[in-house]
mmCIF file of C-alpha atoms and ligand atoms in Angstrom:
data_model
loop_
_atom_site.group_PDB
_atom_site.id
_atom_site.type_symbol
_atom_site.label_atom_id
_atom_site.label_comp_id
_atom_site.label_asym_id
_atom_site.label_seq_id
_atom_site.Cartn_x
_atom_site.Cartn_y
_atom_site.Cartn_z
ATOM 1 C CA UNK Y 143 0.000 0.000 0.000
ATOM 2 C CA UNK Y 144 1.056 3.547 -0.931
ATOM 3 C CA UNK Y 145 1.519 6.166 1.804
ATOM 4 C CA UNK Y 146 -2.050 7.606 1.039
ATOM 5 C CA UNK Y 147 -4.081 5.292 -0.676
ATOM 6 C CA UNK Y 148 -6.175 3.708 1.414
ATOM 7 C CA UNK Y 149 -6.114 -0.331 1.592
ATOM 8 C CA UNK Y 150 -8.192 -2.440 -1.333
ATOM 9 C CA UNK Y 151 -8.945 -6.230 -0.174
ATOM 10 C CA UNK Y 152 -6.690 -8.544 -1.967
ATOM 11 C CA UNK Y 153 -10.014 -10.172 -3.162
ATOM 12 C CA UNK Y 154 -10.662 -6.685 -5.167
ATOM 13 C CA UNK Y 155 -6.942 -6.306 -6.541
ATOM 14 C CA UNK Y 156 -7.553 -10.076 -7.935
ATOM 15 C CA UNK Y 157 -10.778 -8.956 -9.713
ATOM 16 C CA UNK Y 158 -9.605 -6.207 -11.026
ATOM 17 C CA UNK Y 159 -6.202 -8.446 -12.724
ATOM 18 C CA UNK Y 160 -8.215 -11.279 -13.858
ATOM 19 C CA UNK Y 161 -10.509 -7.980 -15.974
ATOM 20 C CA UNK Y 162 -7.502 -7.102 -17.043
ATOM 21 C CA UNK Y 163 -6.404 -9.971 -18.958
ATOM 22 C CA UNK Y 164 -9.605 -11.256 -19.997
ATOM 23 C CA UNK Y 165 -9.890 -14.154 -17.825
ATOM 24 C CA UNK Y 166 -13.379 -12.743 -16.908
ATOM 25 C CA UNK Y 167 -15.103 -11.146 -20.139
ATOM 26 C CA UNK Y 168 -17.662 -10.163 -21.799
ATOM 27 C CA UNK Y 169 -19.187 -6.537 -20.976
ATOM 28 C CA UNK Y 170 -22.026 -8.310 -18.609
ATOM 29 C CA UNK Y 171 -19.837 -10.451 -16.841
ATOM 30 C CA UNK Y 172 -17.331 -7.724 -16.467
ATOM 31 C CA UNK Y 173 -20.166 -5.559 -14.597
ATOM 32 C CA UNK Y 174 -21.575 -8.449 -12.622
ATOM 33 C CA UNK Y 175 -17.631 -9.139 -11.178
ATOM 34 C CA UNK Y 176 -17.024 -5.382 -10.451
ATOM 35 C CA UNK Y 177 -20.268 -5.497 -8.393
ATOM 36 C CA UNK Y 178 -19.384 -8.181 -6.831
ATOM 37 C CA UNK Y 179 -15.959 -7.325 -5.996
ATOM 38 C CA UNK Y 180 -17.347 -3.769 -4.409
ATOM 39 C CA UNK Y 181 -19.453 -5.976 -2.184
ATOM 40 C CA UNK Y 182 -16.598 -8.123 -0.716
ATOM 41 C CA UNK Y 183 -14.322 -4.837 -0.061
ATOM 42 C CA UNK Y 184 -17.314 -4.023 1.722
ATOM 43 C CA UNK Y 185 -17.981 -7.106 3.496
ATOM 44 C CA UNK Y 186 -14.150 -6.521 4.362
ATOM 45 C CA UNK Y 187 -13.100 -3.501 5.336
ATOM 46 C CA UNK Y 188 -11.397 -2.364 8.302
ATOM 47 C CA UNK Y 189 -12.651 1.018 8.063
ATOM 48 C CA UNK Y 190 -12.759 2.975 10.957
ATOM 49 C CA UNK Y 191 -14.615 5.698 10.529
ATOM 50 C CA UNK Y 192 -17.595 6.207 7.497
ATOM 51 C CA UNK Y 193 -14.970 8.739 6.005
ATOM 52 C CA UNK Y 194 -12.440 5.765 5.880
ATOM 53 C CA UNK Y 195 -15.004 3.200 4.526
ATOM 54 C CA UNK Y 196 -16.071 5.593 1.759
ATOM 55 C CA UNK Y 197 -12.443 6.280 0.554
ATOM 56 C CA UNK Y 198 -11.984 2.799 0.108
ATOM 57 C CA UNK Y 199 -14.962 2.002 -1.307
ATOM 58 C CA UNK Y 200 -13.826 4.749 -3.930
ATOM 59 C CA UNK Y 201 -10.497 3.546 -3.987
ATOM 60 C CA UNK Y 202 -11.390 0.196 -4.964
ATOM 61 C CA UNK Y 203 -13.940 1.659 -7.661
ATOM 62 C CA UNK Y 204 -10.979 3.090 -9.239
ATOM 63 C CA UNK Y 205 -8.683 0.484 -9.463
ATOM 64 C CA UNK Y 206 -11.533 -1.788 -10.752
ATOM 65 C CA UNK Y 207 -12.342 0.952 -13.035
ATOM 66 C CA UNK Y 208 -8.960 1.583 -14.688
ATOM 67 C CA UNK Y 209 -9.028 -2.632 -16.074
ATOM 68 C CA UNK Y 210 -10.919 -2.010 -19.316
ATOM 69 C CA UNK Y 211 -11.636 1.273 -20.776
ATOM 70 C CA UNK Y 212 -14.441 0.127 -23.500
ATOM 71 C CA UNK Y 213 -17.381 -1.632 -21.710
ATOM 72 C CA UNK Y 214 -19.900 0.626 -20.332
ATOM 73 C CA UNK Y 215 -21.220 -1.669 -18.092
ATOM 74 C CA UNK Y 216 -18.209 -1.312 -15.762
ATOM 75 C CA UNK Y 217 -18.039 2.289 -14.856
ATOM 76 C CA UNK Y 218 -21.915 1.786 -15.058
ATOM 77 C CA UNK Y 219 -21.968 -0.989 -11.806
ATOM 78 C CA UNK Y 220 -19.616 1.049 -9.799
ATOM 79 C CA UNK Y 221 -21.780 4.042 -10.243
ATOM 80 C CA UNK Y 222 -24.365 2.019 -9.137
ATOM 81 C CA UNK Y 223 -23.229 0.941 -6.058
ATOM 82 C CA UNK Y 224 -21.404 3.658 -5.058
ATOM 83 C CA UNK Y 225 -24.434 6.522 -5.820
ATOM 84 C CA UNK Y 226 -26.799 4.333 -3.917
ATOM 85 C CA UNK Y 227 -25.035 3.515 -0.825
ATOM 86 C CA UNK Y 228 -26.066 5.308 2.190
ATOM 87 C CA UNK Y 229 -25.690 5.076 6.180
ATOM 88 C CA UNK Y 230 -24.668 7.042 8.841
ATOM 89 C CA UNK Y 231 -22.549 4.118 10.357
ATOM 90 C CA UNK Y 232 -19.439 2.033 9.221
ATOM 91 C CA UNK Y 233 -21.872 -0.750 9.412
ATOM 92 C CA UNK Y 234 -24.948 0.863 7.635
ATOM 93 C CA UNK Y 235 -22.744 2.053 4.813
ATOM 94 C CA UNK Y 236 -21.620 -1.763 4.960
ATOM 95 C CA UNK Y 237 -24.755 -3.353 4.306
ATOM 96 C CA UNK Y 238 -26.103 -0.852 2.400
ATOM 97 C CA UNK Y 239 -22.929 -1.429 -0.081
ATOM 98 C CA UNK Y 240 -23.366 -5.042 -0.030
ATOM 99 C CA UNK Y 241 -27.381 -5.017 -0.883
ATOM 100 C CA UNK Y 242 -26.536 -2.715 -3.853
ATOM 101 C CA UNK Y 243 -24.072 -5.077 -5.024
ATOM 102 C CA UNK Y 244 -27.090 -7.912 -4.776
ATOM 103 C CA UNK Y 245 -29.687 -5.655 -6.296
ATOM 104 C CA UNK Y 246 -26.895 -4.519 -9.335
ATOM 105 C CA UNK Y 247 -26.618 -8.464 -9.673
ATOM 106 C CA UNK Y 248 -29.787 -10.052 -9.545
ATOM 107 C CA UNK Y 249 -31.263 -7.253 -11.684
ATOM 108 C CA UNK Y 250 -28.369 -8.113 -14.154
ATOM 109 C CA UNK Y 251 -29.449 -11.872 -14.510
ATOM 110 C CA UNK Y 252 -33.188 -10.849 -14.557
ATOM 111 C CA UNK Y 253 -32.601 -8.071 -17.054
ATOM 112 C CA UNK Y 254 -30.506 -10.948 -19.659
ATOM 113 C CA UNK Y 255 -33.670 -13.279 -19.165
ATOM 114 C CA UNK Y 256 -36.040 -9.946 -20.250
ATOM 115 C CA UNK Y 257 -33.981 -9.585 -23.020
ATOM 116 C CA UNK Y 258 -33.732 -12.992 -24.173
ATOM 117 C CA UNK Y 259 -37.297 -13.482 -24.252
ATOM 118 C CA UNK Y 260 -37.705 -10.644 -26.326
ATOM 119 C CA UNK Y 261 -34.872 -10.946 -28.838
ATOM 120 C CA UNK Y 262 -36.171 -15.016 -29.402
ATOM 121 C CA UNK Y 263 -39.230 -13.045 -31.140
ATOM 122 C CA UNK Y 264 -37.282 -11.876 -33.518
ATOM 123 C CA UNK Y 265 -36.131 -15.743 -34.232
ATOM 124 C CA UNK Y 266 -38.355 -17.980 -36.091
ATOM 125 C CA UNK Y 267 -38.293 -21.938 -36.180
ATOM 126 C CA UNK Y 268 -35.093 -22.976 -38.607
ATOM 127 C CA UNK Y 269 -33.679 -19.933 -38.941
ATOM 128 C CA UNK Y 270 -29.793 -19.806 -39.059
ATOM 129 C CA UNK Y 271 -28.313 -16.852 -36.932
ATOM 130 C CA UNK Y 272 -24.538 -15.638 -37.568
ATOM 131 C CA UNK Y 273 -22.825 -14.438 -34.382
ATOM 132 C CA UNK Y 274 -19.074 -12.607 -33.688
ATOM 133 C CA UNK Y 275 -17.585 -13.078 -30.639
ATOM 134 C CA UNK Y 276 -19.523 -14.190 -27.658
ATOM 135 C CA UNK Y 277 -21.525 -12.205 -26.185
ATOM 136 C CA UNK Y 278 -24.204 -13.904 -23.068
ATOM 137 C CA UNK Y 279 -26.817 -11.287 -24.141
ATOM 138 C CA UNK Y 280 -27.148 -13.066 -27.596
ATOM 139 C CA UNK Y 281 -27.083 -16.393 -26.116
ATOM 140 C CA UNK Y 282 -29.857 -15.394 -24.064
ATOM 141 C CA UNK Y 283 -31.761 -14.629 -27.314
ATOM 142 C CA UNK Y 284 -31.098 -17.981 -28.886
ATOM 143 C CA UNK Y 285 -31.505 -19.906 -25.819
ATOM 144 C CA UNK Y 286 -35.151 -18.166 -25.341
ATOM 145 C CA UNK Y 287 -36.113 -19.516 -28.652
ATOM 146 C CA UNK Y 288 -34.738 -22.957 -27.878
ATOM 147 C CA UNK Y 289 -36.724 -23.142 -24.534
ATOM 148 C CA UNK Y 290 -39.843 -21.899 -26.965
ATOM 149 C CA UNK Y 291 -39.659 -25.209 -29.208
ATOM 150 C CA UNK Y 292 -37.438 -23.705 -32.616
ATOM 151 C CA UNK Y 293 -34.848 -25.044 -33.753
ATOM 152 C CA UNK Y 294 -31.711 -22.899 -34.823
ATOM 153 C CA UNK Y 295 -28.752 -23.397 -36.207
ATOM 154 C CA UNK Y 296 -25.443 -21.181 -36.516
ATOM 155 C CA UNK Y 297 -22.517 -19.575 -38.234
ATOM 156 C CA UNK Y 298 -20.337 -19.140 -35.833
ATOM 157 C CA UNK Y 299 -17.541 -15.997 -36.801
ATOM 158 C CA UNK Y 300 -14.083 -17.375 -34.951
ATOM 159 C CA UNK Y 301 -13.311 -13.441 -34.050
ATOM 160 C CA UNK Y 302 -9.487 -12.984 -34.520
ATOM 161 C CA UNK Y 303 -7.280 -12.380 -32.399
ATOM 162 C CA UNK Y 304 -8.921 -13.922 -29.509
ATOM 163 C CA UNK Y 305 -11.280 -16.327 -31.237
ATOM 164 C CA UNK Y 306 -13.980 -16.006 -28.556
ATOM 165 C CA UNK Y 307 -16.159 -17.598 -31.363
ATOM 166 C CA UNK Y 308 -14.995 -20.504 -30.016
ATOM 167 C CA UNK Y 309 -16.774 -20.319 -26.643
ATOM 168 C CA UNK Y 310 -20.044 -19.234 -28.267
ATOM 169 C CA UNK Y 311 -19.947 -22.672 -30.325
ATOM 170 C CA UNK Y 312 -19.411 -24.578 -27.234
ATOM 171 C CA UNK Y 313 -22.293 -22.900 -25.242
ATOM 172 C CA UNK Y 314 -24.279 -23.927 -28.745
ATOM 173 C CA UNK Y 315 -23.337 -27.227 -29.110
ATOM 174 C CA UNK Y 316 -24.281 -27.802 -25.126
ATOM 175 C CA UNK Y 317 -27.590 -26.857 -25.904
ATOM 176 C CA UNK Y 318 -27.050 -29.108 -28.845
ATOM 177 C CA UNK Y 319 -27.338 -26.528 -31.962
ATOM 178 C CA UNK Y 320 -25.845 -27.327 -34.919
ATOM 179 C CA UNK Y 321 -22.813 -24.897 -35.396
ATOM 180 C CA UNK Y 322 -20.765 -23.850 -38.475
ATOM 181 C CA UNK Y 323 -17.374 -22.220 -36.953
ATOM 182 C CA UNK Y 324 -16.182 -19.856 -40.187
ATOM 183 C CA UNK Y 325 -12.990 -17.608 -39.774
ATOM 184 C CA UNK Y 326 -13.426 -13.947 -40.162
ATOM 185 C CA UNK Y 327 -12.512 -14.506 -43.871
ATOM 186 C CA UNK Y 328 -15.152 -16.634 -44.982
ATOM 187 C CA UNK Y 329 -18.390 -14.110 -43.521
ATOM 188 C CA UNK Y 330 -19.302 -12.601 -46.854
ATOM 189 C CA UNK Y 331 -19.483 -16.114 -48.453
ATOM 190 C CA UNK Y 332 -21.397 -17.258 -45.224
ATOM 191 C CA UNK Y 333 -23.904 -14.318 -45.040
ATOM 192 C CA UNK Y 334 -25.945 -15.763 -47.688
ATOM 193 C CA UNK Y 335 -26.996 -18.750 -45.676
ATOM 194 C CA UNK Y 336 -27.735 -16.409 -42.901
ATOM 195 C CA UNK Y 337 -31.580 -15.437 -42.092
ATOM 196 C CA UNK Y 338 -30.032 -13.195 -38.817
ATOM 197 C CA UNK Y 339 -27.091 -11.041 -37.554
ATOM 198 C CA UNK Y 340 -26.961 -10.772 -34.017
ATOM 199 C CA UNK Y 341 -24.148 -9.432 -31.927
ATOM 200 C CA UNK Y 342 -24.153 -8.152 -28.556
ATOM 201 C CA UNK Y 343 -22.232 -4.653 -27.545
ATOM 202 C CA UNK Y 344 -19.900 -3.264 -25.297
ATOM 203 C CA UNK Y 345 -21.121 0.070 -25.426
ATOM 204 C CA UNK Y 346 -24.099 1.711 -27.280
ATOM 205 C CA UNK Y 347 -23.669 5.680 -27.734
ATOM 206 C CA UNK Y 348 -26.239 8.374 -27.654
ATOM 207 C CA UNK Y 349 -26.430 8.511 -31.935
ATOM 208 C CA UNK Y 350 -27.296 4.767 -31.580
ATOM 209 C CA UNK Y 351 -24.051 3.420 -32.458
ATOM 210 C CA UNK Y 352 -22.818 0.032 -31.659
ATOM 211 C CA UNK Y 353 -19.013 -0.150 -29.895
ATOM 212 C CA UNK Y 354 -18.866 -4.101 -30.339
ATOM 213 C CA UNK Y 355 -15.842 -6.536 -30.977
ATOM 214 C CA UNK Y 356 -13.638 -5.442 -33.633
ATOM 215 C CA UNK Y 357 -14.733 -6.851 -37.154
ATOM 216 C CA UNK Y 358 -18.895 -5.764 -36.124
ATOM 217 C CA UNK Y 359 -19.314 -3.093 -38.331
ATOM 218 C CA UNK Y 360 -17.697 -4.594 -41.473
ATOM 219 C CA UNK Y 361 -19.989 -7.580 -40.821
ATOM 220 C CA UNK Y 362 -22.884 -5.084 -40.565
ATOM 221 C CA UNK Y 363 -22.261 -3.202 -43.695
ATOM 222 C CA UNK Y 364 -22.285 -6.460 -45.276
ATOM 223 C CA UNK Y 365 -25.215 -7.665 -43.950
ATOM 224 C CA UNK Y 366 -27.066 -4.641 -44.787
ATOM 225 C CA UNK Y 367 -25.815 -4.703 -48.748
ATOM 226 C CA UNK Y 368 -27.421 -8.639 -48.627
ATOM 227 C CA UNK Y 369 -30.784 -7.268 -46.637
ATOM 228 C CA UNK Y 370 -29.994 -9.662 -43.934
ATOM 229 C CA UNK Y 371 -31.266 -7.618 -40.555
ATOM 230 C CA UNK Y 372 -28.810 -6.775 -38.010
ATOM 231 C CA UNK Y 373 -29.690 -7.431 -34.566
ATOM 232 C CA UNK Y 374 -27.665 -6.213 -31.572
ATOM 233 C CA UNK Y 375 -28.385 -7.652 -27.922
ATOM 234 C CA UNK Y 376 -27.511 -5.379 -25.492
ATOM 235 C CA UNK Y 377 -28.826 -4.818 -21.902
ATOM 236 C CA UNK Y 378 -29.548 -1.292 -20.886
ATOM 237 C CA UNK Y 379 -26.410 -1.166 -18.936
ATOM 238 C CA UNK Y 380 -24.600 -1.299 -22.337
ATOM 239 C CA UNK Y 381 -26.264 2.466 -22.662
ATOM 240 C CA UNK Y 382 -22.936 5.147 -22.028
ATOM 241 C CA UNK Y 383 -24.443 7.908 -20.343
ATOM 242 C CA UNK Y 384 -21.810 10.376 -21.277
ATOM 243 C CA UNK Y 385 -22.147 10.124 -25.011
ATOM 244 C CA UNK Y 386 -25.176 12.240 -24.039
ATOM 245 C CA UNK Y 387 -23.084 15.083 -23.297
ATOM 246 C CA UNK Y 388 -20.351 14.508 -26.444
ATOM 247 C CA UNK Y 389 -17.623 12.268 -24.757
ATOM 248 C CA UNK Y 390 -16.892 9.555 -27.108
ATOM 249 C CA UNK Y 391 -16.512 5.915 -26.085
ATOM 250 C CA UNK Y 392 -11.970 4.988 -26.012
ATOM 251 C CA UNK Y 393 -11.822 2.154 -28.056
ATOM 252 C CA UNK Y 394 -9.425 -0.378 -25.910
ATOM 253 C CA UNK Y 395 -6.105 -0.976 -27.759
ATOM 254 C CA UNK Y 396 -4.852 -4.533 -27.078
ATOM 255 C CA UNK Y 397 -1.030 -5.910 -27.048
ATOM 256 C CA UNK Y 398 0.444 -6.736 -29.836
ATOM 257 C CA UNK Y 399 1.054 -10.258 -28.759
ATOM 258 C CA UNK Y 400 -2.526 -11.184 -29.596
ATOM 259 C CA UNK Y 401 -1.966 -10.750 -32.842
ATOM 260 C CA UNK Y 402 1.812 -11.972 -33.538
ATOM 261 C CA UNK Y 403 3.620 -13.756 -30.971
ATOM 262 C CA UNK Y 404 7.538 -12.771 -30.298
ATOM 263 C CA UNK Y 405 8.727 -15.539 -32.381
ATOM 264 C CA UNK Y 406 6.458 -14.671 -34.926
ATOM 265 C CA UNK Y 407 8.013 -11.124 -35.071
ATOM 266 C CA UNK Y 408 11.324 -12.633 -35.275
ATOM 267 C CA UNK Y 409 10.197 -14.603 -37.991
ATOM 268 C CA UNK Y 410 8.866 -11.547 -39.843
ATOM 269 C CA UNK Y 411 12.083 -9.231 -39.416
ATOM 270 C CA UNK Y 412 14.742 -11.341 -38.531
ATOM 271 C CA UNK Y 413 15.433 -8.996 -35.812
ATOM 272 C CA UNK Y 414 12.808 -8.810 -32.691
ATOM 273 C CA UNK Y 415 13.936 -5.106 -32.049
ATOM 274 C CA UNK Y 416 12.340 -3.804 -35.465
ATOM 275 C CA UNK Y 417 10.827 -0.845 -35.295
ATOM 276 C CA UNK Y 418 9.546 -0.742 -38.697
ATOM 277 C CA UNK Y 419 7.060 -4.003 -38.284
ATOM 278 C CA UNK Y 420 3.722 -2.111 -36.315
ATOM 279 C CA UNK Y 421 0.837 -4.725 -35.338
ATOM 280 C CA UNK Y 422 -2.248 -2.575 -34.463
ATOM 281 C CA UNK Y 423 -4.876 -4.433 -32.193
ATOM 282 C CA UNK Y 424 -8.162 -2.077 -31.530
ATOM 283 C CA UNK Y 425 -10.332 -4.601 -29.543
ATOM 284 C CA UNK Y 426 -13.244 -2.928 -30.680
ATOM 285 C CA UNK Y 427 -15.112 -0.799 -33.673
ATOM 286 C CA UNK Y 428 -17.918 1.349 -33.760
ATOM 287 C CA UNK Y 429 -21.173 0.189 -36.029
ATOM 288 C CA UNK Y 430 -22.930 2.798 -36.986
ATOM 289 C CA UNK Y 431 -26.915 3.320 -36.662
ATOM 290 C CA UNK Y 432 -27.621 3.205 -40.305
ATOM 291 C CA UNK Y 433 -26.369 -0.087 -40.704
ATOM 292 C CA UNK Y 434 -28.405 -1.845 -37.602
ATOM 293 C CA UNK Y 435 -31.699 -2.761 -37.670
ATOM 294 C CA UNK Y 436 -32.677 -3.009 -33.917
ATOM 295 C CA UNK Y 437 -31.251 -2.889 -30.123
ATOM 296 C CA UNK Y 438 -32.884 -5.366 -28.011
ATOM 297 C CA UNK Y 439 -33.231 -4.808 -24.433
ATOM 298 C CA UNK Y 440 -34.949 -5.657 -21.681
ATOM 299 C CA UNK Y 441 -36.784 -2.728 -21.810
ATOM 300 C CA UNK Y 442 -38.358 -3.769 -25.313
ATOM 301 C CA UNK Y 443 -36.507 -3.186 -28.965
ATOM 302 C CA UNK Y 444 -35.213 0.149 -29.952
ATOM 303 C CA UNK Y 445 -34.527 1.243 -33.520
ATOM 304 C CA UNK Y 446 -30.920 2.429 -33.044
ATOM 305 C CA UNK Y 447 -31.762 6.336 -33.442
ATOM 306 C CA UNK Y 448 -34.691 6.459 -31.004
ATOM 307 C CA UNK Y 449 -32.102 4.515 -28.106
ATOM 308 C CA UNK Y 450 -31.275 8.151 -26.735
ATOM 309 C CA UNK Y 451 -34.636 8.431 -25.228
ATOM 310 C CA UNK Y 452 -34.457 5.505 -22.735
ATOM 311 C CA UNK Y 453 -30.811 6.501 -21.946
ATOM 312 C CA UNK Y 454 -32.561 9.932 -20.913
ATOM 313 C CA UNK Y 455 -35.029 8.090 -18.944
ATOM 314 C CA UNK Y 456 -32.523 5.549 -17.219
ATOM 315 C CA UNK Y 457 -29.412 7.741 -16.781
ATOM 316 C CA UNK Y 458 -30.546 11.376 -16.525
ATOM 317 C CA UNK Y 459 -28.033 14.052 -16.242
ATOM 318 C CA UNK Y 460 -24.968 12.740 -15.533
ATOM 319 C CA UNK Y 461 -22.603 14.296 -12.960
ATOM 320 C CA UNK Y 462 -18.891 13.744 -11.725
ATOM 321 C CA UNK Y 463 -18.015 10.177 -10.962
ATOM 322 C CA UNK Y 464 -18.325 9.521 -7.511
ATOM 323 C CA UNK Y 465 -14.956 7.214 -7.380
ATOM 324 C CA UNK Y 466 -13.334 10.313 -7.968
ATOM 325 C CA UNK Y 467 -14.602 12.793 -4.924
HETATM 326 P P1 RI2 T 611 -22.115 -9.700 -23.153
HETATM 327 C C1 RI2 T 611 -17.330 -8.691 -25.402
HETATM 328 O O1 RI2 T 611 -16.132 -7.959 -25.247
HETATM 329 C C2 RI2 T 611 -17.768 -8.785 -26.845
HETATM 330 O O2 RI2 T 611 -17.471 -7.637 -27.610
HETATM 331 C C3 RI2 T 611 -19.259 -8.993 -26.665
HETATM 332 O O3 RI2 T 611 -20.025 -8.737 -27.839
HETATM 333 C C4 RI2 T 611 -19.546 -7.984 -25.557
HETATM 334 O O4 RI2 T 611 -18.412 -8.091 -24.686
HETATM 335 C C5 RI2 T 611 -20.818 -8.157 -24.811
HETATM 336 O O5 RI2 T 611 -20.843 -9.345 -24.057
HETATM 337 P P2 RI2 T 611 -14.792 -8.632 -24.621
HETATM 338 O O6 RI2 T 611 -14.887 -8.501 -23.134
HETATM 339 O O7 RI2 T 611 -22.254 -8.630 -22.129
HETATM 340 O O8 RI2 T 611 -14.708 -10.059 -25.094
HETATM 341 O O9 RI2 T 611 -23.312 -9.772 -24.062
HETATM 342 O O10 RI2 T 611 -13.655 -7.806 -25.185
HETATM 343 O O11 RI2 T 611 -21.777 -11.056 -22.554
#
């Protein structure tokens, strides 16, 4: 611990790593761990004073915070927790910290089964969905119109670098859908066979645009050219409140070693110290409104341009971040 910072449970500092390199992904599992994390510095601080607990509490926001700067959701379950907690008492602003954390949680997994419900509508039987990535709001969609009696099948986009297409299949396959994995290459080809696009999102701006895995929006723009609707699943926690007032959404730049391992670079350039060999790796993209047919939430389906409105409603004015006081 630095001289002034106050003391973040090793349970928070974990979290906050494991964000960090992706070991837990995926913009509403990212939210649901920050929650949860918040809860157990709660459960174990030392604090002495309410002063003391809150300065934690805030410290730990931040350092959970600073992990991943795309996903909305984050910043969006600390502000939760942290606006709502209240109590005159180290132990009232305890529990009070802690029931947040529950409430941020259960309406999380109660806001995904909304959502799926209403984004299997969209799905009829035998239709053939492509996905990118994995996203558990989509799944929710397609698992929805399982439990309803349809069958659907997939194209499954591998999503370079990471190919987190591969954990979508296997959450398919468990629920016994038939699956065609394609890489990133083959999607034009594959769109034809394709009755649906849906994707999920990291971030959703005021305008309506979609801040998804890198390689969305050239898969939307060729979805739209083929009339094949695209579909984004995104809970409202996906909405960035600050897009209302003209911030833009920082699009997380990844290490280069996803993309081209040391030995690959030496393979390349003969010389690992080359400067002149530049791997970009933007996690993400932005999708723009024209080319996406509908946001599904669990607060019903949005065009893209009308979203604005129920990020109004939800978020109102937005004011300082409360990790930062
Ligand atoms: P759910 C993921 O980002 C993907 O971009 C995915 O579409 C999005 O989060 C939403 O995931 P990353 O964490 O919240 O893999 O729908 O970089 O699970």
């Amino acid at each position: 611990m630095s001289d002034d910072r106050p003391d973040v449970a090793p349970a928070v500092e974990e979290t906050a790593e494991s964000i960090s390199a992706m070991e837990i992904r995926g913009a509403a599992t990212i939210a649901d761990a920050a929650a949860a994390a918040l809860a157990t510095q709660a459960e174990q601080s030392d604090a002495a004073t309410p002063a003391a607990f809150r300065a934690q509490l805030r410290a730990a926001a931040r350092e959970l915070y600073e992990t991943r700067p795309t996903a909305v959701s984050l910043p969006n379950a600390l502000r939760y927790v942290l606006r709502g907690m209240d109590g005159e008492t180290v132990a009232e602003l305890q529990s009070s910290a802690v029931a947040r954390a529950e409430r941020f949680r259960a309406d999380l997994e109660q806001a995904q089964d909304t959502l799926g419900e209403i984004g299997a509508n969209r799905l009829r039987d035998g239709d053939v969905v492509m996905t990118h990535c994995h996203s558990t709001d989509v799944l929710a969609c397609i698992e929805a119109a399982l439990e309803e009696g349809k069958h659907v099948e997939a194209i499954v986009k591998e999503t370079r670098p990471r190919k987190q297409g591969h954990i979508t299949a296997a959450q398919l396959r468990e629920w016994d859908v038939p699956v065609t994995l394609i890489v990133d290459n083959a999607t034009r080809r594959y769109l034809d066979d394709a009755d649906h696009v849906l994707v999920g999102a990291d971030s959703i701006a005021a305008d309506g645009s979609v801040v998804n895995k890198i390689g969305t929006s050239g898969l939307a723009v060729n979805a739209r050219e083929r009339g094949i609707p695209v579909v984004v699943a995104a809970q409202t926690i996906k909405l960035h409140p600050d897009t209302m007032t003209g911030h833009t959404v920082e699009i997380e730049m990844r290490d280069e070693t996803e993309v081209l391992s040391e030995g690959e670079r030496a393979e390349i350039t003969g010389d690992d110290a080359d400067e002149g060999l530049v791997v970009e790796n933007p996690a993400f993209d932005v999708t723009p409104p024209r080319h996406v047919d509908a946001i599904v939430t669990e607060r019903g389906q949005f065009p893209p341009e009308s979203i604005v409105t129920l990020m109004r409603e939800l978020f109102g004015e937005t004011t300082g971040e409360p990790w930062e006081s």
